[in-house]
Coordinates of C-alpha atoms (C1' of nucleotides) in Angstrom, one line a residue:
Chain R
X1 CA -90.0 61.8 141.9
X2 CA -92.2 63.8 139.3
X3 CA -91.5 67.4 139.9
X4 CA -93.3 68.7 136.6
X5 CA -93.9 67.2 133.4
X6 CA -94.6 70.3 131.2
X7 CA -92.2 69.0 128.8
X8 CA -94.1 65.8 128.2
X9 CA -97.3 67.8 127.3
X10 CA -95.4 70.1 125.1
X11 CA -94.0 67.3 123.1
X12 CA -97.4 65.5 122.7
X13 CA -99.0 68.6 121.5
X14 CA -96.8 70.3 118.9
X15 CA -93.7 68.0 118.9
X16 CA -91.5 70.8 117.4
X17 CA -87.9 70.4 117.3
X18 CA -87.5 73.8 119.0
X19 CA -88.8 72.3 122.2
X20 CA -85.7 70.4 122.8
X21 CA -85.4 71.5 126.4
X22 CA -88.8 70.1 127.0
X23 CA -88.0 67.0 125.4
X24 CA -85.0 66.4 127.4
X25 CA -86.9 67.0 130.6
X26 CA -89.5 64.7 129.6
X27 CA -87.1 61.9 128.9
X28 CA -85.4 62.5 132.2
X29 CA -88.4 62.9 134.4
X30 CA -91.2 61.2 132.8
X31 CA -89.8 58.4 131.0
X32 CA -89.5 55.1 132.8
X33 CA -85.9 54.2 132.9
X34 CA -86.4 50.6 133.5
X35 CA -87.8 50.2 130.2
X36 CA -85.1 52.1 128.7
X37 CA -82.7 50.4 130.6
X38 CA -83.5 47.2 129.2
X39 CA -84.0 48.4 125.6
X40 CA -80.8 50.5 125.3
X41 CA -78.8 48.7 127.9
X42 CA -76.1 51.4 128.2
X43 CA -76.1 50.6 131.9
X44 CA -73.1 52.7 133.4
X45 CA -74.0 55.6 131.1
X46 CA -77.6 55.6 132.2
X47 CA -76.9 55.4 135.7
X48 CA -74.3 58.1 135.6
X49 CA -76.5 60.5 133.9
X50 CA -79.6 59.8 136.2
X51 CA -78.0 60.0 139.3
X52 CA -76.6 63.4 138.7
X53 CA -78.5 66.3 140.2
X54 CA -77.6 68.5 137.5
X55 CA -78.1 65.9 135.0
X56 CA -81.3 67.3 134.1
X57 CA -79.7 70.5 132.7
X58 CA -77.2 68.5 130.7
X59 CA -79.9 66.3 129.2
X60 CA -82.1 69.3 128.4
X61 CA -79.2 71.1 126.8
X62 CA -78.3 68.1 124.9
X63 CA -81.8 67.4 123.9
X64 CA -82.0 70.7 122.3
X65 CA -78.8 70.3 120.3
X66 CA -79.6 66.9 119.3
X67 CA -82.9 68.0 117.9
X68 CA -81.0 70.2 115.5
X69 CA -78.1 69.1 113.5
X70 CA -75.2 69.6 115.9
X71 CA -74.2 66.2 117.2
X72 CA -73.0 66.6 120.6
X73 CA -71.0 63.4 121.4
X74 CA -71.1 59.9 120.9
X75 CA -72.3 59.3 124.3
X76 CA -75.0 61.9 124.3
X77 CA -76.3 61.0 121.0
X78 CA -78.1 57.8 121.8
X79 CA -79.6 59.2 124.8
X80 CA -81.0 62.2 123.0
X81 CA -82.3 60.0 120.5
X82 CA -83.9 57.5 122.8
X83 CA -85.6 60.5 124.4
X84 CA -87.0 61.8 121.2
X85 CA -88.0 58.5 120.0
X86 CA -89.8 57.6 123.3
X87 CA -93.3 58.7 122.4
X88 CA -93.2 57.3 118.9
X89 CA -92.0 53.9 120.0
X90 CA -94.7 53.9 122.6
X91 CA -97.3 52.9 120.2
X92 CA -95.8 49.3 119.5
X93 CA -94.8 48.6 123.1
X94 CA -96.8 46.8 125.6
X95 CA -96.1 49.3 128.3
X96 CA -98.0 52.0 126.5
X97 CA -100.9 52.2 128.8
X98 CA -98.6 52.2 131.7
X99 CA -96.7 55.0 130.2
X100 CA -99.6 57.2 129.4
X101 CA -101.2 56.6 132.8
X102 CA -98.0 57.6 134.6
X103 CA -97.8 60.5 132.5
X104 CA -101.3 62.0 132.5
X105 CA -101.2 62.0 136.3
X106 CA -98.5 64.3 137.4
X107 CA -99.1 66.4 134.2
X108 CA -101.8 68.3 135.8
X109 CA -100.1 68.7 139.1
X110 CA -97.1 70.1 137.2
X111 CA -99.1 72.7 135.4
X112 CA -100.9 73.9 138.4
X113 CA -98.1 73.6 140.8
X114 CA -95.3 75.3 139.0
X115 CA -96.5 78.6 137.3
X116 CA -92.8 79.6 136.9
X117 CA -92.2 76.7 134.5
X118 CA -94.6 78.1 131.9
X119 CA -91.8 80.2 130.8
X120 CA -90.2 77.1 129.5
X121 CA -93.3 76.3 127.4
X122 CA -93.1 79.4 125.6
X123 CA -90.1 78.1 123.7
X124 CA -86.6 79.8 123.9
X125 CA -86.1 82.4 126.5
X126 CA -86.2 85.9 125.2
X127 CA -83.1 87.8 125.6
X128 CA -85.3 91.1 125.8
X129 CA -86.2 90.3 129.3
X130 CA -82.5 90.3 130.2
X131 CA -81.7 93.3 128.6
X132 CA -81.9 96.4 130.9
X133 CA -81.6 99.7 129.0
X134 CA -78.4 99.1 127.5
X135 CA -79.2 98.0 124.0
X136 CA -77.3 100.9 122.7
X137 CA -73.7 100.8 123.4
X138 CA -71.2 103.9 123.1
X139 CA -69.0 103.7 120.0
X140 CA -65.9 102.9 121.9
X141 CA -67.5 100.0 123.7
X142 CA -65.4 97.0 124.2
X143 CA -65.1 94.0 126.2
X144 CA -62.3 95.3 128.4
X145 CA -63.0 97.8 131.1
X146 CA -60.4 100.1 132.4
X147 CA -60.9 100.9 136.1
X148 CA -59.1 103.6 137.8
X149 CA -59.5 104.8 141.5
X150 CA -58.6 101.4 143.1
X151 CA -56.9 101.7 146.5
X152 CA -53.2 101.0 146.5
X153 CA -53.4 97.9 148.6
X154 CA -56.2 96.4 146.5
X155 CA -55.6 92.8 145.8
X156 CA -56.5 91.1 142.6
X157 CA -59.0 88.9 144.5
X158 CA -60.6 91.9 146.1
X159 CA -60.9 93.5 142.7
X160 CA -62.4 90.4 141.1
X161 CA -65.0 90.2 143.9
X162 CA -66.4 93.6 142.7
X163 CA -67.0 92.6 139.1
X164 CA -67.6 88.7 139.6
X165 CA -71.3 89.2 140.0
X166 CA -71.7 90.7 136.6
X167 CA -72.7 88.5 133.7
X168 CA -69.9 87.5 131.4
X169 CA -67.1 88.4 133.7
X170 CA -64.0 86.6 132.7
X171 CA -60.9 88.0 134.6
X172 CA -59.3 91.0 136.1
X173 CA -55.7 92.3 135.6
X174 CA -54.1 94.6 138.1
X175 CA -51.3 97.0 137.1
X176 CA -49.4 99.1 139.5
X177 CA -48.0 102.3 138.5
X178 CA -46.6 105.4 140.3
X179 CA -48.9 108.4 140.2
X180 CA -48.0 111.5 138.2
X181 CA -47.3 113.6 141.3
X182 CA -43.9 112.0 142.3
X183 CA -44.8 112.0 145.9
X184 CA -44.4 108.5 146.1
X185 CA -47.9 107.9 145.6
X186 CA -48.8 104.7 143.7
X187 CA -51.9 104.0 141.8
X188 CA -53.5 100.7 140.9
X189 CA -55.0 100.3 137.5
X190 CA -57.3 97.4 136.7
X191 CA -58.3 95.8 133.4
X192 CA -61.4 93.9 133.6
X193 CA -62.2 91.3 130.8
X194 CA -65.8 90.4 129.9
X195 CA -67.4 88.2 127.4
X196 CA -68.6 91.0 125.2
X197 CA -69.0 94.8 125.1
X198 CA -72.5 94.5 126.4
X199 CA -71.5 92.8 129.5
X200 CA -68.8 95.2 130.1
X201 CA -71.1 98.2 129.5
X202 CA -73.5 96.8 132.2
X203 CA -71.0 96.6 134.7
X204 CA -69.6 100.0 133.8
X205 CA -72.9 101.5 134.3
X206 CA -73.5 99.9 137.6
X207 CA -70.2 100.3 139.2
X208 CA -69.6 103.9 138.1
X209 CA -68.8 105.9 141.1
X210 CA -68.6 102.8 143.3
X211 CA -67.1 103.8 146.7
X212 CA -64.4 101.5 148.0
X213 CA -64.7 102.4 151.4
X214 CA -68.2 103.7 152.3
X215 CA -67.2 105.3 155.4
X216 CA -64.4 107.4 153.8
X217 CA -66.3 110.0 151.9
X218 CA -64.0 111.4 149.4
X219 CA -61.6 108.8 148.5
X220 CA -61.5 105.8 146.3
X221 CA -64.2 106.3 144.1
X222 CA -64.1 104.0 141.1
X223 CA -63.9 105.5 137.5
X224 CA -64.7 103.1 134.8
X225 CA -64.2 103.5 131.1
X226 CA -63.6 101.1 128.1
X227 CA -60.0 100.3 127.7
X228 CA -58.4 101.9 125.0
X229 CA -56.8 98.7 123.7
X230 CA -59.2 96.1 124.6
X231 CA -58.5 92.3 124.8
X232 CA -56.2 90.2 126.6
X233 CA -54.3 89.7 123.4
X234 CA -52.7 92.0 121.1
X235 CA -54.9 94.5 119.3
X236 CA -56.9 92.9 116.5
X237 CA -59.7 95.2 115.7
X238 CA -57.9 98.5 115.6
X239 CA -55.4 97.9 113.0
X240 CA -56.9 97.9 109.4
X241 CA -53.7 96.4 107.9
X242 CA -54.1 93.4 110.5
X243 CA -57.8 92.7 109.7
X244 CA -57.1 90.5 106.6
X245 CA -54.8 87.9 108.2
X246 CA -52.8 87.3 111.3
X247 CA -54.5 86.0 114.5
X248 CA -58.2 86.0 114.0
X249 CA -59.5 84.1 117.0
X250 CA -60.7 87.0 119.1
X251 CA -64.3 86.7 120.0
X252 CA -66.2 88.9 117.7
X253 CA -68.0 91.0 120.4
X254 CA -68.7 93.8 117.9
X255 CA -69.4 93.6 114.1
X256 CA -68.8 97.3 113.4
X257 CA -64.9 97.2 113.1
X258 CA -65.1 93.8 111.3
X259 CA -65.3 95.0 107.6
X260 CA -62.5 97.1 106.7
X261 CA -62.5 99.3 109.8
X262 CA -63.1 102.9 109.5
X263 CA -60.5 103.5 106.7
X264 CA -62.1 104.2 103.3
X265 CA -59.8 102.2 101.1
X266 CA -60.2 101.3 97.6
Chain D
dA1 C1' -57.4 112.7 133.1
dG2 C1' -54.8 108.5 134.6
dC3 C1' -54.4 102.3 130.0
dA4 C1' -51.3 96.6 130.6
dC5 C1' -51.2 92.1 129.3
dA6 C1' -49.2 89.5 125.0

DNA sequence: AGCACA
């Protein structure tokens, strides 16, 4: 029923808009829905949001956004507002004591029982924790990896399984070509798309030299580099003449080639 | 070293 109410305490303490996640959790967990149910009466909507197991995540996320200036949607707006206004409105309502009582009890339990949840109290999760040693990318880093050394019979699904566990993985494209030595050998090239260059670099580092068949000692060792012409679409970043206009909707994974490219033109 | 899709 009441897993942990850390968000409630947080909200009572500082009430910063940064703690949107906590506010969302608080409303989701510690707020009596009966009262809200009568107050706001969004019956179907409330029921839906409440019943979902993953609803907590959604609420928390929405709460964070709602606390700022980004309006999520017409449906989420009232929900978030209700959650945020809950503690304020408590003062004038007769259920106040009951609210407080229900709140103070599980609060301590939550604090003691879930040390992992303390991370949520610290505010936004630090990206530094997630960063391995890859904060410096090579100059040719891009969001697309070029992978060579895949076995000839490698399927797209098989290749995707290798890269899927990596953060930011988007898709994999296989290309069949014939090897240079015209002995009938064919080679499979692979282009792997990631969300940004750092994600691609992480996978590159991790999979460099990956053996497809571990029993076979000498064959099918993956070689990974950054693709020369990255991106699932046409080249956007390498052509200085095209920087000004044209299609511009590529995700800006890198800001280095954004302003004028490498051409000193004036 | 070997780089396609639009």
